[in-house]
Structure formats: structure tokens, C-alpha cells
Amino acid sequence: MTRVVICCGVGGTGKTTTAAAMAVSHALAGQKVVVLTIDPARRLGDALGLRQLANEPTRVPLDAPGTLHALMLDRKGTWDAVVRRFSTPEAAESLFENRYYRAVSERLTGSHEYMAIEKLHDLVERAEWDVVIIDTPPTQHALDFFRAPDRVRKVLDRTVLNVILSPGRGFVGAAGDRAFRLVRRLAGDRVMGDIREFFRLFSGMSGGFRERSRQVHELLTSDRTSYFLVAAARDPARSDVLGFLDEIRRRRMQFSGFLVNRVAPDPDVGVLTAGDLGDAPAGIEAAEWQAWTEACTTLVNHNKSVHGHQLEAARHLAKRAGGANLWLVPDLQDGVRTLEGLTSLAQALPPLASPAD
Amino acid sequence: MSLFDKQLLVVVGKGGVGRTTATCALALAAARRGKRVCLVEFAGMQDCAALFGGRRGTYEPQEVAKGVMHRTFTPIDTIEDFGKRKLGVSRLIRMVLRSRIVSAFLEAVPGLHDLLQLGKLENMISDPLPGDAAYDLTILDAPATGHGLTLLAAAKTMQEVTGAGGQFNELSGIIEVFLRDAEKTGVVLVTLPEELPVNESLELVEAMRDLWPDAEKQLGAAVVNQVQAEQLPETPPWDAVRPSLTSRGLGPVVEVVDRAVALQTTQHAAIDLLHKGLHDVPVLTLPRIPRPIDVDALRTLAEGL
């Protein structure tokens, strides 16, 4: 059975890189793994051999006992694929021409999130991989991700369809008509025309769509899916990180632990005083040497204390979450440019269960 | 013209660059100059009010620091507000706007929430309601979606969708004029002193040019966050000192200093790249604070601006 790993967390904590490193680590452990990235920085995309949006997984040339595939979410392409699946070819073509559909598929709030989950479901259904790993879109708030299926479903709700397709009739009657007139006054005639056409074309596929979003919801809450929260070492317990955790727990999803990213390294030496560095060597004046030894000791001691604080904050976070698992991911200062970089990050990531689990 | 003499600053940047921190520091810095400041964010964000140590942000303004008021806009509040202004106060309209059907519809119109929230901002500034206090400067912490560009493009998006006619279309016209008035409105770009975030910021400016050909005049400033102060003597250079430490078996110290030197080099290069890419736009820096940001940290940051 394909397992699912979801890396979530607030933007800017290195979710995408961490998800990619996790995928590398699974492949090194002999598993067949695919990673779905949402918005990778160009360098990371290059490291994975992804130069553009690709709705199909591409094999990453990694020397490992397992295999690694990667793909970058193409939101529009995923929408179009969903429409083709549930619709007749003629209706699909008309939808692709519809201005409102184009706007919805490109810019509807929540559609990025929804399409990520949709693509995830697609990859799981194909049963070609032991593990599917995704990083979540850079939403500011946990709810945006978990609510995405509901939001999209709400737009395509049957009641809404009825009102928009037949104003003044149906069970909502006069109130619906009033709502319709108000919306027309606000949005204008052209939008109303586009929207009615959109919903007319869409109504044929709404049953399939609803069933699909039910399955997606089931996948997200099943015990084959585990959630990791990526947090920044500098401030791991930000209120929005904790918000994510609450959401995961409230929805009874399987929380697997924290990945605290970009932890400053611990200098491999005790607390220093300037004297520990010895006297000025030949060719350097005493005053200059003193300035350097002071700067060096300050720097080493400062780094030690930063590392200590970060460790403490991370452990505190795990404790606060009821003794959750905690992994510390080191700060590779220059960012990750290559597969080797990802491989060295992979060392710090959770040890893996066997695919037979 | 100083950044703080404008009426609205829209602070944009990718998630994780410290956009909210920069927004709060700018607000405090403006208040120190005697401005009455209103700090606005949209619901579901990091919550500036909490960062100031206050209670949760609310739609009703609350004071979070001397001279700084804070508001959180929610889509439903701004929709109601719009309904009140445009259609007159009525329980019926309130009910209709809150109904499931209408809210599902409004949810589906791309960019509408952003547009209505910008509309509320424009009202607050150009035509305050009797209950609204007047402010010298309003600062908006823009949502990270599309690195802030989605918000700036909201009016254009709406015009594409609506064509002509309807009140949303009319509103989008007003917003476009308001955002494009460089005397009143400035966009502040927040980034980090690393190659990748700077490149992404410059790409954002490029994308702004696609939206508005003369986008550069809209840029009030760029803020580089988390800049590490110089930690090492300038002379003699590290290369002259390094061999002695290595030969004395102080490898771990050398490693730490190597990292610090590399960090400085990266920072310089990134800030240079930003200057080159932005030409005449002022570049401000905020120092790195190696602990979670609280109100004291914000004050320290504001003093440097």
C-alpha cells in the first residue's frame, strides 16, 4: 500500500527542500518514491532536474537502491485533467474557453491547495510507488490547506448551482432571486453570463467531482498518511506553527513529528577565552592579534549559545506537543543546490519504516 | 519625499522573509516620527497584534503601541461594509450577504476578497466613515500569496473578469487609481540578504512591471531583513590570521570563522545585487536578531530605521 508523507508548516521554513531531502532518504533506503513539489526555488528545481511545471513524474538521476521521481504541480493542468475525467469532451472544451473557468482554475483561493491534494490522490491511485511525499503550498494559515477541499466543494455546491442556473425558481424561491439580483448588481451582466455558462457546463460533472473530493478527504485522514511539521530553528514555536498542529490533531490526522530546520551548528570546542588562542604569531601586531582573538572567541561563544537556545526551543516545542518526535536539520548555509546537498540533509531526517508496513 | 510621508504602504514579500516583522518595525518607526499610524492585516495571517504582546487582532481598531492602532480585516466584515456603503444599511442586505449562496458565489469570484479589503483601506484613507479615526499613515502587511503580487493585481484581475459594468468593476477602477498614485501609495519590498531571496524579489519587481510598466515609481523602499552586523576586524585579513590558528590545532574555531566570513561575503553580494536591480529605490536594512521577535525586538528594529 502506498504511504503518504505530507510536509506542512508556514512559508519560508524550507518545506520544499525538506520534502525533497526526505524523498532522497527514502530512495537511498531502497524505496520507490515520488515527491510532488509546489513552488520550488529554481536551484532546487535544477537539483531535481525539474525546469518547468510537469504534471508527470520525472525520474531523478540519483544513485540509490530505490528510485526517485519528482514533479512540480501544474495547477491549471491538474484542473483540466479533472474536468476531462468527469465531463464529456464537448463540455470540457467549452469549459476551457470559459472566462470564469479560466479565472477559477488559475486564481480561485484554495484551488492551489485543492489541486495539490487532487494530484496526490492521483499518484496514490496509480500504485506505482511505495511512498508519495508532498510539500504543501506556501499558505500563511493552516486552515487554508485543510479547508481547501471544502472551499472548492462549496463553490460547486448543488444549491448554488440551482440558484444560479434557475433564478426565481426552485426551493430557494424568492430569497434566491433576491440574492441573484444583488449579485448581478455587484458583479455586472457579463460575469453573470459567464458564471451561468460555467455552472451549466459544470453541473454535469458535479456528482463525480463530489465523490472525488470525498475520497480525497478520506485519504488525508487515513492512517497511511502521516504529517510532519517543518519549523524554523530561529523561532520554532511561532503561533502559526502551533496552529497547524492544532488543526492536524483536531482533524485526527496522524502527526509524526517536527522537523526543525536550519539549526545553527554547534562549534566543536568548549567555551573560549581570548588567551586560549595563544600569543600573536610573527608578522601580526599584538593589538591586531588581540582584536582578532576577541572577535573569534566572541563568535565561537555566541554560536554555542545560539545553538543551545535553538536546541532548547526545539525540545520545548516537542514537549509542549505532548512529547512529539523531533528531528534537527542542520543549516547548510549556502542553501541546497545539488543532489549531494539533498543527500547530506537526508542524513538528518527520520529513519524509515520498511515499505511492507 | 520620505517613505513615512505617504498615506499607504503596502508591504510585500515571500513567506519567511520577515514581512510581518518589517511591517511592525515600520509602523513603530513612523509613530516615533509623530505619525498616527494604522497597521492593517488580513485575517488568517501571523497576527501583528499578538507580536506586540496584545490580544488577538480585531476588526475594530485597537492600540498596540503608542501612536499605532491595529486592525484585522476579514472578508465578511469588508463585504458588509461595502454593502452598507453602496446599498444602504439594511438587515436584509446583511442577511443576503451572509447567506450561504451569496458567500459561495463571492468566494468564487477571483480576487474579490482582496479587492474588497483594499476597498475598505481606500475608504478609510480617502473618505473615512464618521466612526473611523483619521490616520496619517496606513501600513498593510500584504498576504504572501504570489509574494504579494496577487493583491496588487486584484483590481486588474477583477476588470478582466467583469468586463464593463457592476459595482465591483467600478470599485476596481477606484483601487487601481489609488494604488497607482505614487504620492500617496508606496510598495515596500521585504527580502533577506541571500542570493535566492534577492533574486526572487527582483523577479517580483519584473512581474510588477508586467502589471504596471512604470512599476518602479511605486516602490517606496526595499527592506533587507536579518542583516548580520560585521563581526570581524578588517585588518589584517582573515587569510593572514587563519594559518596560525590552524597550526595551533584550533580547527573548530577556524570552522566557525570561515562560516562567518562566508556569510558576510554572501550578504554583501546579495545587497549589491539588490541595489543594482532596483536602481534608485532606497534600500533599508534591519539587523538580525537571534531570538523570537517580541515587542522589545521590534523597538530595537524601529530605532534603526
XYZ file of C-alpha atoms in Angstrom:
662
model
C 0.000 0.000 0.000
C 1.362 3.404 -0.956
C 2.166 5.534 2.051
C 1.792 9.300 2.022
C 4.052 11.820 3.748
C 2.854 15.418 3.950
C 5.321 18.142 4.915
C 3.468 21.164 6.193
C 4.336 24.348 8.010
C 4.435 28.097 7.471
C 6.143 29.642 4.434
C 9.876 30.203 4.345
C 10.879 27.387 6.684
C 12.342 25.206 3.946
C 9.416 22.838 3.479
C 10.157 22.156 -0.167
C 13.823 21.389 0.444
C 12.984 19.196 3.404
C 10.386 17.268 1.433
C 12.913 16.720 -1.349
C 15.577 15.559 1.118
C 13.091 13.170 2.669
C 12.378 11.720 -0.745
C 16.117 11.229 -1.322
C 16.415 9.466 2.003
C 13.590 7.044 1.124
C 15.203 6.249 -2.220
C 18.545 5.646 -0.504
C 16.748 3.206 1.787
C 15.649 1.229 -1.256
C 12.118 2.503 -1.723
C 10.298 3.688 -4.793
C 9.394 7.273 -4.013
C 7.841 10.242 -5.777
C 7.947 13.810 -4.495
C 5.400 16.438 -5.512
C 6.777 19.951 -5.078
C 4.623 23.046 -5.225
C 6.790 26.088 -5.772
C 10.451 25.081 -5.685
C 13.141 27.712 -5.871
C 14.896 27.464 -9.205
C 18.054 25.934 -7.746
C 16.179 23.158 -6.020
C 14.223 22.508 -9.191
C 17.548 22.228 -11.006
C 18.860 19.843 -8.351
C 15.880 17.601 -9.012
C 16.147 18.066 -12.779
C 12.848 19.975 -12.908
C 12.998 23.057 -15.072
C 9.321 23.637 -15.559
C 5.891 22.601 -14.451
C 5.367 18.965 -15.215
C 2.229 17.089 -14.459
C 4.025 13.790 -14.984
C 6.675 12.416 -12.631
C 10.232 12.589 -13.988
C 12.963 10.173 -12.916
C 15.720 11.926 -10.936
C 19.213 10.560 -11.694
C 20.057 9.538 -8.141
C 22.443 6.674 -7.472
C 20.383 4.711 -4.951
C 18.964 1.235 -4.368
C 15.471 2.681 -4.722
C 14.123 5.120 -7.283
C 13.234 8.803 -7.073
C 10.708 10.607 -9.238
C 9.771 14.266 -8.899
C 7.135 16.563 -10.292
C 6.162 20.176 -9.910
C 2.480 20.927 -9.534
C 0.843 22.353 -12.632
C -2.347 23.741 -11.158
C -4.067 24.602 -14.413
C -3.102 21.275 -15.961
C -4.471 19.396 -12.951
C -7.792 21.263 -13.134
C -8.044 20.474 -16.817
C -7.339 16.795 -16.137
C -10.090 16.704 -13.513
C -12.545 18.301 -15.924
C -11.648 15.826 -18.675
C -12.159 12.917 -16.317
C -15.666 13.874 -15.219
C -17.012 15.577 -18.304
C -17.851 14.900 -21.940
C -15.183 16.049 -24.417
C -17.523 18.747 -25.796
C -18.381 20.170 -22.367
C -14.697 20.098 -21.412
C -13.696 22.092 -24.497
C -16.401 24.706 -23.836
C -15.298 24.976 -20.219
C -11.690 25.575 -21.239
C -12.939 28.539 -23.302
C -14.987 29.995 -20.473
C -13.526 33.163 -18.908
C -14.851 32.305 -15.485
C -13.380 28.784 -15.601
C -10.017 30.223 -16.556
C -10.129 32.611 -13.629
C -11.304 29.923 -11.216
C -8.705 27.392 -12.284
C -5.890 29.920 -12.118
C -6.841 32.137 -9.258
C -9.617 30.761 -7.071
C -8.459 30.926 -3.470
C -7.824 27.415 -2.296
C -7.550 25.961 -5.771
C -3.776 25.628 -5.480
C -4.199 23.634 -2.305
C -7.049 21.617 -3.684
C -5.166 20.708 -6.832
C -2.118 19.647 -4.809
C -4.323 17.208 -2.923
C -6.018 16.103 -6.128
C -2.647 15.351 -7.723
C -1.598 13.494 -4.582
C -4.654 11.303 -4.838
C -3.879 10.631 -8.463
C -0.324 9.487 -7.619
C -1.559 7.205 -4.837
C -4.186 5.655 -7.084
C -1.580 4.684 -9.645
C 0.036 2.394 -7.044
C 3.446 2.714 -8.723
C 5.284 3.980 -5.640
C 5.948 2.863 -2.071
C 5.828 6.420 -0.806
C 4.385 9.694 -2.100
C 5.791 12.828 -0.463
C 4.318 16.299 -0.910
C 5.180 19.710 0.348
C 2.213 21.982 0.905
C 1.623 25.324 -0.822
C 3.009 28.370 0.952
C -0.178 29.252 2.788
C 0.077 31.551 5.717
C -2.505 29.695 7.711
C -3.064 26.019 8.418
C -6.764 26.256 7.734
C -6.203 27.336 4.148
C -4.689 23.957 3.361
C -7.084 21.730 5.231
C -10.167 23.683 4.219
C -9.300 23.704 0.539
C -11.465 20.694 -0.388
C -14.418 22.213 1.495
C -13.967 25.574 -0.157
C -13.850 24.215 -3.642
C -16.788 21.942 -2.904
C -18.768 24.878 -1.562
C -18.379 26.761 -4.828
C -19.678 23.764 -6.721
C -22.459 23.075 -4.246
C -25.710 21.831 -5.754
C -27.781 24.555 -4.079
C -25.587 27.222 -5.549
C -25.855 25.555 -8.937
C -29.645 25.554 -8.724
C -29.898 29.187 -7.786
C -27.511 30.355 -10.427
C -28.972 28.192 -13.164
C -32.611 28.943 -12.448
C -33.069 32.165 -10.523
C -36.554 32.749 -9.195
C -37.433 29.058 -9.255
C -36.560 26.007 -7.227
C -36.747 25.541 -3.486
C -34.911 28.711 -2.533
C -37.517 30.766 -4.406
C -37.737 34.474 -3.810
C -34.756 34.695 -1.452
C -32.534 33.119 -4.087
C -33.884 35.515 -6.670
C -33.085 38.462 -4.449
C -29.578 37.139 -3.895
C -29.189 36.679 -7.628
C -30.283 40.255 -8.361
C -27.934 41.599 -5.724
C -25.021 39.653 -7.108
C -25.842 40.866 -10.609
C -25.881 44.439 -9.406
C -22.495 43.955 -7.777
C -20.751 41.951 -10.437
C -22.383 43.103 -13.658
C -24.033 41.267 -16.552
C -21.003 39.816 -18.240
C -19.871 37.969 -15.146
C -23.373 36.630 -14.630
C -23.434 35.304 -18.179
C -20.022 33.656 -17.831
C -20.919 32.196 -14.485
C -24.210 30.707 -15.639
C -22.466 29.132 -18.583
C -19.737 27.831 -16.291
C -22.181 26.230 -13.877
C -24.291 24.823 -16.704
C -21.239 23.046 -18.085
C -20.096 22.066 -14.647
C -23.397 20.672 -13.383
C -22.956 17.508 -15.458
C -19.781 16.613 -13.643
C -20.656 17.759 -10.154
C -21.539 14.246 -8.961
C -18.175 12.812 -9.968
C -16.442 15.811 -8.517
C -18.157 15.466 -5.163
C -17.338 11.778 -4.951
C -13.746 12.560 -5.738
C -13.444 15.189 -3.035
C -14.897 12.697 -0.551
C -12.177 10.176 -1.474
C -9.529 12.866 -1.162
C -10.766 13.716 2.286
C -10.616 10.045 3.247
C -7.030 9.762 2.048
C -5.962 12.792 4.099
C -7.353 11.347 7.312
C -6.390 7.692 6.761
C -3.600 6.104 8.789
C -1.455 5.545 5.722
C -0.920 9.319 5.633
C 1.494 10.944 8.061
C 2.107 14.624 8.668
C 5.398 16.274 9.501
C 5.570 19.893 10.608
C 8.579 21.840 9.367
C 9.571 24.716 11.657
C 12.424 27.250 11.586
C 15.091 26.798 14.277
C 15.171 30.526 14.957
C 11.580 30.600 16.140
C 10.115 27.090 16.105
C 7.086 27.699 18.302
C 5.537 30.561 16.331
C 1.822 30.839 16.867
C 1.103 29.749 13.288
C 3.194 26.571 13.688
C 1.151 25.657 16.735
C -1.984 26.489 14.752
C -1.007 23.808 12.237
C -0.515 21.260 14.982
C -3.934 22.023 16.488
C -5.548 21.617 13.082
C -3.815 18.272 12.427
C -4.849 16.916 15.792
C -8.377 18.274 15.664
C -8.890 16.502 12.354
C -7.467 13.293 13.823
C -4.723 13.140 11.268
C -1.572 11.192 12.024
C 1.099 13.592 13.306
C 4.608 12.131 13.003
C 6.736 14.895 14.444
C 8.613 18.149 13.968
C 11.450 18.789 11.558
C 13.236 21.815 12.945
C 15.126 23.276 10.034
C 18.298 25.355 9.727
C 19.716 24.625 13.149
C 22.953 26.556 13.682
C 25.895 24.137 14.087
C 27.442 23.592 17.491
C 31.142 24.621 17.421
C 33.193 21.543 18.256
C 35.011 23.250 21.143
C 34.268 24.389 24.717
C 33.647 27.975 25.834
C 36.733 30.032 24.922
C 38.623 32.973 26.336
C 40.926 35.108 24.186
C 44.002 33.574 25.880
C 43.081 30.138 24.545
C 44.212 31.214 21.085
C 47.799 31.921 22.204
C 50.135 34.866 21.612
C 50.432 36.894 18.446
C 52.285 34.955 15.745
C 55.154 36.534 13.832
C 54.020 39.176 11.357
C 50.852 40.254 13.223
C 50.943 43.162 15.656
C 49.863 42.494 19.223
C 46.904 44.918 19.069
C 45.622 43.454 15.823
C 46.013 39.930 17.144
C 44.095 40.903 20.264
C 41.244 42.284 18.154
C 41.110 39.010 16.240
C 41.263 36.720 19.274
C 38.476 38.705 20.903
C 36.366 38.570 17.761
C 36.982 34.820 17.383
C 36.111 33.964 20.959
C 33.018 36.169 20.910
C 31.908 34.485 17.703
C 32.507 30.932 18.949
C 30.801 31.589 22.269
C 27.908 33.329 20.550
C 27.434 30.403 18.159
C 27.470 27.987 21.063
C 24.801 29.944 22.847
C 22.653 30.313 19.703
C 22.891 26.561 19.127
C 21.972 25.941 22.765
C 18.952 28.256 22.603
C 17.724 26.719 19.377
C 18.049 23.217 20.809
C 16.181 24.237 23.916
C 13.402 25.935 21.939
C 13.023 22.874 19.695
C 12.846 20.484 22.650
C 10.398 22.751 24.381
C 8.201 22.681 21.284
C 8.245 18.872 21.171
C 7.449 18.676 24.873
C 4.642 21.165 24.513
C 3.193 18.950 21.783
C 2.974 16.087 24.273
C 6.394 14.549 23.625
C 6.228 14.616 19.822
C 9.120 13.284 17.723
C 11.772 15.837 16.891
C 14.418 15.922 14.175
C 17.019 18.661 13.898
C 18.048 19.558 10.365
C 21.375 21.417 10.121
C 21.761 24.794 8.432
C 23.546 24.322 5.134
C 24.404 27.977 4.909
C 24.525 28.326 1.195
C 21.221 26.618 0.507
C 20.811 23.380 -1.376
C 21.967 23.427 -4.978
C 22.634 19.810 -5.781
C 21.559 16.237 -5.204
C 24.632 15.850 -2.975
C 23.302 18.695 -0.824
C 19.956 16.948 -0.534
C 21.717 13.692 0.282
C 23.611 15.275 3.163
C 20.379 16.776 4.524
C 18.754 13.364 4.196
C 21.097 12.016 6.906
C 19.348 14.169 9.498
C 15.825 13.075 8.615
C 13.603 10.453 10.246
C 14.693 6.834 9.933
C 12.330 4.972 7.663
C 9.887 2.204 8.129
C 10.056 -0.600 5.611
C 7.632 -0.468 2.677
C 5.887 -3.570 3.970
C 4.492 -1.649 6.965
C 9.736 62.525 -0.372
C 10.083 60.367 2.711
C 8.523 56.955 2.880
C 6.660 57.965 6.007
C 5.000 60.963 4.315
C 2.875 58.705 2.151
C -0.629 57.679 3.145
C -0.382 53.960 2.476
C 2.491 51.497 2.497
C 1.838 48.020 1.124
C 4.471 45.652 2.474
C 5.094 42.664 0.194
C 7.482 39.714 0.193
C 7.628 35.950 0.159
C 6.680 33.963 3.236
C 9.530 33.618 5.717
C 11.450 36.795 4.860
C 10.125 38.606 7.914
C 7.491 40.695 6.188
C 5.369 40.994 9.337
C 8.378 41.950 11.443
C 9.320 44.641 8.920
C 5.728 45.913 8.810
C 5.592 46.302 12.589
C 9.028 47.938 12.715
C 7.968 50.435 10.019
C 4.823 51.259 11.996
C 6.818 51.945 15.158
C 9.377 53.981 13.226
C 6.604 56.145 11.742
C 4.989 56.609 15.163
C 8.363 57.762 16.525
C 8.227 60.500 13.899
C 4.903 61.640 15.321
C 2.670 59.968 12.728
C -0.687 58.488 13.672
C -0.334 55.013 12.235
C -2.842 52.309 11.438
C -1.434 48.830 10.945
C -3.718 46.610 8.878
C -3.536 42.920 8.136
C -5.947 40.456 6.593
C -7.416 37.653 8.635
C -5.502 34.384 8.826
C -2.053 35.929 8.960
C 0.597 35.937 11.636
C -1.260 38.474 13.765
C 0.762 41.641 14.366
C -1.325 42.449 17.432
C -0.051 39.316 19.142
C 3.510 40.225 18.135
C 3.083 43.467 20.072
C 2.044 41.379 23.043
C -1.615 42.388 22.819
C -4.771 40.345 22.470
C -5.795 38.917 19.103
C -6.310 41.354 16.254
C -9.865 42.594 15.693
C -11.796 44.438 13.002
C -12.350 47.253 15.490
C -9.121 49.276 15.828
C -7.097 48.630 18.982
C -3.976 50.434 20.144
C -0.948 48.108 20.127
C 1.745 50.709 20.827
C 1.848 54.451 21.387
C 0.584 56.048 18.170
C -0.044 52.690 16.470
C -3.538 51.303 16.000
C -4.104 47.833 14.620
C -6.969 46.271 12.644
C -7.541 42.832 11.190
C -9.772 42.795 8.107
C -11.921 39.762 7.454
C -13.690 39.192 4.132
C -17.145 39.121 5.717
C -16.612 42.406 7.583
C -15.391 44.161 4.484
C -18.222 42.745 2.371
C -20.753 44.034 4.886
C -19.016 47.346 4.987
C -19.176 47.544 1.202
C -22.853 46.606 1.281
C -23.528 49.335 3.819
C -21.797 51.992 1.771
C -23.058 51.046 -1.646
C -26.505 49.744 -0.941
C -27.527 51.472 2.280
C -27.842 49.840 5.684
C -30.422 47.141 5.870
C -30.870 43.939 7.800
C -31.995 42.257 4.614
C -28.768 43.053 2.785
C -26.773 41.873 5.743
C -28.704 38.632 5.682
C -28.307 38.184 1.956
C -24.581 38.883 2.079
C -24.133 36.358 4.853
C -26.208 33.709 3.109
C -24.523 30.510 2.004
C -25.386 31.034 -1.624
C -24.039 34.525 -1.901
C -20.942 33.765 0.131
C -20.212 30.713 -2.027
C -20.571 32.919 -5.075
C -18.383 35.659 -3.629
C -15.795 33.052 -2.687
C -15.590 32.054 -6.322
C -15.001 35.472 -7.849
C -11.221 35.625 -8.217
C -9.547 38.444 -6.373
C -12.787 39.681 -4.861
C -11.757 39.345 -1.233
C -8.505 41.170 -1.884
C -10.378 43.862 -3.792
C -12.986 44.444 -1.094
C -10.314 44.612 1.579
C -8.359 47.123 -0.495
C -11.633 48.993 -0.993
C -12.048 49.259 2.759
C -8.493 50.599 3.038
C -9.165 53.188 0.357
C -12.342 54.272 2.169
C -10.527 54.521 5.476
C -7.961 56.820 3.928
C -9.877 58.880 1.351
C -13.330 59.003 2.850
C -13.439 57.820 6.464
C -16.841 56.961 7.925
C -17.908 59.043 10.945
C -16.719 56.268 13.289
C -13.341 55.812 11.587
C -10.429 57.690 13.100
C -8.143 59.594 10.744
C -4.565 58.357 10.339
C -1.508 59.931 8.769
C -0.177 56.620 7.548
C -1.727 53.216 6.990
C 0.581 50.212 6.650
C -0.679 46.962 5.181
C 1.038 43.623 5.731
C 0.129 42.076 2.368
C -0.699 38.364 2.150
C 2.214 36.192 0.999
C 0.144 34.679 -1.826
C 2.027 35.220 -5.080
C 4.580 37.101 -2.956
C 2.077 39.972 -2.633
C 1.555 40.378 -6.351
C -1.862 38.705 -6.248
C -3.035 41.564 -4.042
C -1.542 44.307 -6.192
C -3.111 42.712 -9.256
C -6.552 42.293 -7.667
C -8.076 45.282 -9.435
C -6.773 44.223 -12.826
C -7.967 40.653 -12.268
C -11.428 41.940 -11.426
C -11.561 44.097 -14.531
C -10.651 41.133 -16.686
C -13.375 39.011 -15.138
C -16.149 41.598 -15.063
C -15.509 43.482 -18.280
C -17.699 46.580 -18.016
C -20.489 47.150 -15.550
C -21.311 46.234 -11.989
C -20.156 47.766 -8.768
C -17.137 45.507 -8.398
C -15.864 46.861 -11.680
C -16.359 50.418 -10.519
C -14.527 49.624 -7.293
C -11.612 48.074 -9.163
C -11.237 51.324 -11.138
C -11.017 53.313 -7.911
C -8.491 50.893 -6.406
C -6.270 50.978 -9.464
C -6.085 54.797 -9.355
C -5.444 54.727 -5.615
C -2.643 52.148 -5.774
C -1.001 53.884 -8.723
C -0.773 57.290 -7.052
C 2.898 57.227 -6.058
C 2.475 60.391 -3.968
C 0.104 58.555 -1.681
C 0.934 54.892 -2.006
C 4.242 53.090 -1.762
C 5.058 49.418 -2.112
C 7.720 48.168 0.297
C 9.572 45.047 -0.730
C 10.962 42.866 2.070
C 13.768 40.410 1.417
C 16.721 38.620 3.024
C 20.453 39.214 2.434
C 20.887 35.981 0.452
C 21.183 35.393 -3.257
C 17.998 33.416 -3.680
C 15.554 35.734 -1.854
C 17.067 38.771 -3.597
C 16.652 37.125 -6.984
C 13.064 36.285 -6.118
C 12.473 39.906 -5.098
C 13.875 41.149 -8.387
C 11.620 38.682 -10.198
C 8.722 40.156 -8.249
C 9.675 43.639 -9.466
C 9.770 42.268 -13.026
C 6.284 40.848 -12.534
C 5.138 44.226 -11.200
C 6.408 45.779 -14.421
C 4.185 43.411 -16.371
C 1.309 44.746 -14.313
C 2.339 48.397 -14.425
C 5.053 49.359 -16.947
C 6.403 52.090 -14.651
C 6.147 49.945 -11.521
C 9.450 51.235 -10.186
C 7.942 54.550 -9.151
C 5.525 52.634 -6.929
C 8.397 51.119 -4.975
C 8.866 53.218 -1.848
C 11.725 51.144 -0.455
C 13.253 47.708 -0.150
C 13.908 46.360 3.323
C 16.640 43.769 3.822
C 15.821 41.836 6.963
C 18.137 39.821 9.219
C 21.352 41.556 8.231
C 24.244 40.275 10.321
C 26.473 43.105 11.583
C 30.218 42.883 10.834
C 31.750 40.634 13.490
C 35.401 40.514 12.438
C 38.293 43.024 12.255
C 39.092 44.391 8.815
C 42.879 44.220 9.188
C 44.766 42.059 8.920
C 42.515 39.991 6.684
C 41.266 36.571 7.821
C 43.568 34.844 5.340
C 46.553 36.204 7.273
C 45.223 35.032 10.636
C 43.788 31.666 9.594
C 47.079 29.701 9.139
C 48.271 30.465 12.698
C 45.016 29.210 14.213
C 45.059 26.093 12.035
C 48.656 25.275 13.004
C 47.744 25.645 16.680
C 45.136 22.910 16.360
C 42.192 25.305 16.614
C 40.281 23.760 13.718
C 36.830 24.205 15.280
C 37.460 27.950 15.753
C 38.637 28.240 12.153
C 35.478 26.488 11.011
C 33.263 28.971 12.869
C 35.129 31.982 11.488
C 35.090 30.522 7.963
C 31.327 30.355 8.173
C 31.068 33.941 9.425
C 33.331 35.177 6.611
C 31.276 33.283 4.041
C 28.096 34.777 5.497
C 29.496 38.318 5.185
C 30.516 37.684 1.581
C 27.079 36.302 0.745
C 25.382 39.282 2.392
C 27.492 41.865 0.575
C 26.902 40.188 -2.755
C 23.152 39.920 -2.153
C 22.746 43.552 -1.091
C 24.852 44.718 -4.074
C 22.677 42.657 -6.373
C 19.574 44.291 -4.899
C 20.985 47.805 -5.324
C 21.886 47.089 -8.948
C 18.492 45.602 -9.698
C 16.493 48.406 -8.089
C 18.497 51.440 -9.267
C 17.277 54.448 -7.257
C 14.935 52.713 -4.820
C 16.156 53.260 -1.227
C 17.388 50.076 0.469
C 16.903 49.892 4.245
C 18.374 47.197 6.459
C 17.179 45.558 9.656
C 19.713 43.777 11.886
C 19.483 40.048 12.581
C 18.025 39.281 15.989
C 18.878 35.732 17.040
C 15.730 35.105 19.065
C 11.963 35.154 18.564
C 10.644 38.617 17.729
C 8.809 40.364 20.559
C 7.884 43.968 21.244
C 11.371 44.851 22.559
C 12.960 43.425 19.433
C 10.527 45.475 17.327
C 11.505 48.662 19.156
C 15.187 47.946 18.568
C 14.486 47.418 14.878
C 12.375 50.587 14.610
C 15.130 52.707 16.159
C 17.443 51.731 13.322
C 15.034 52.759 10.574
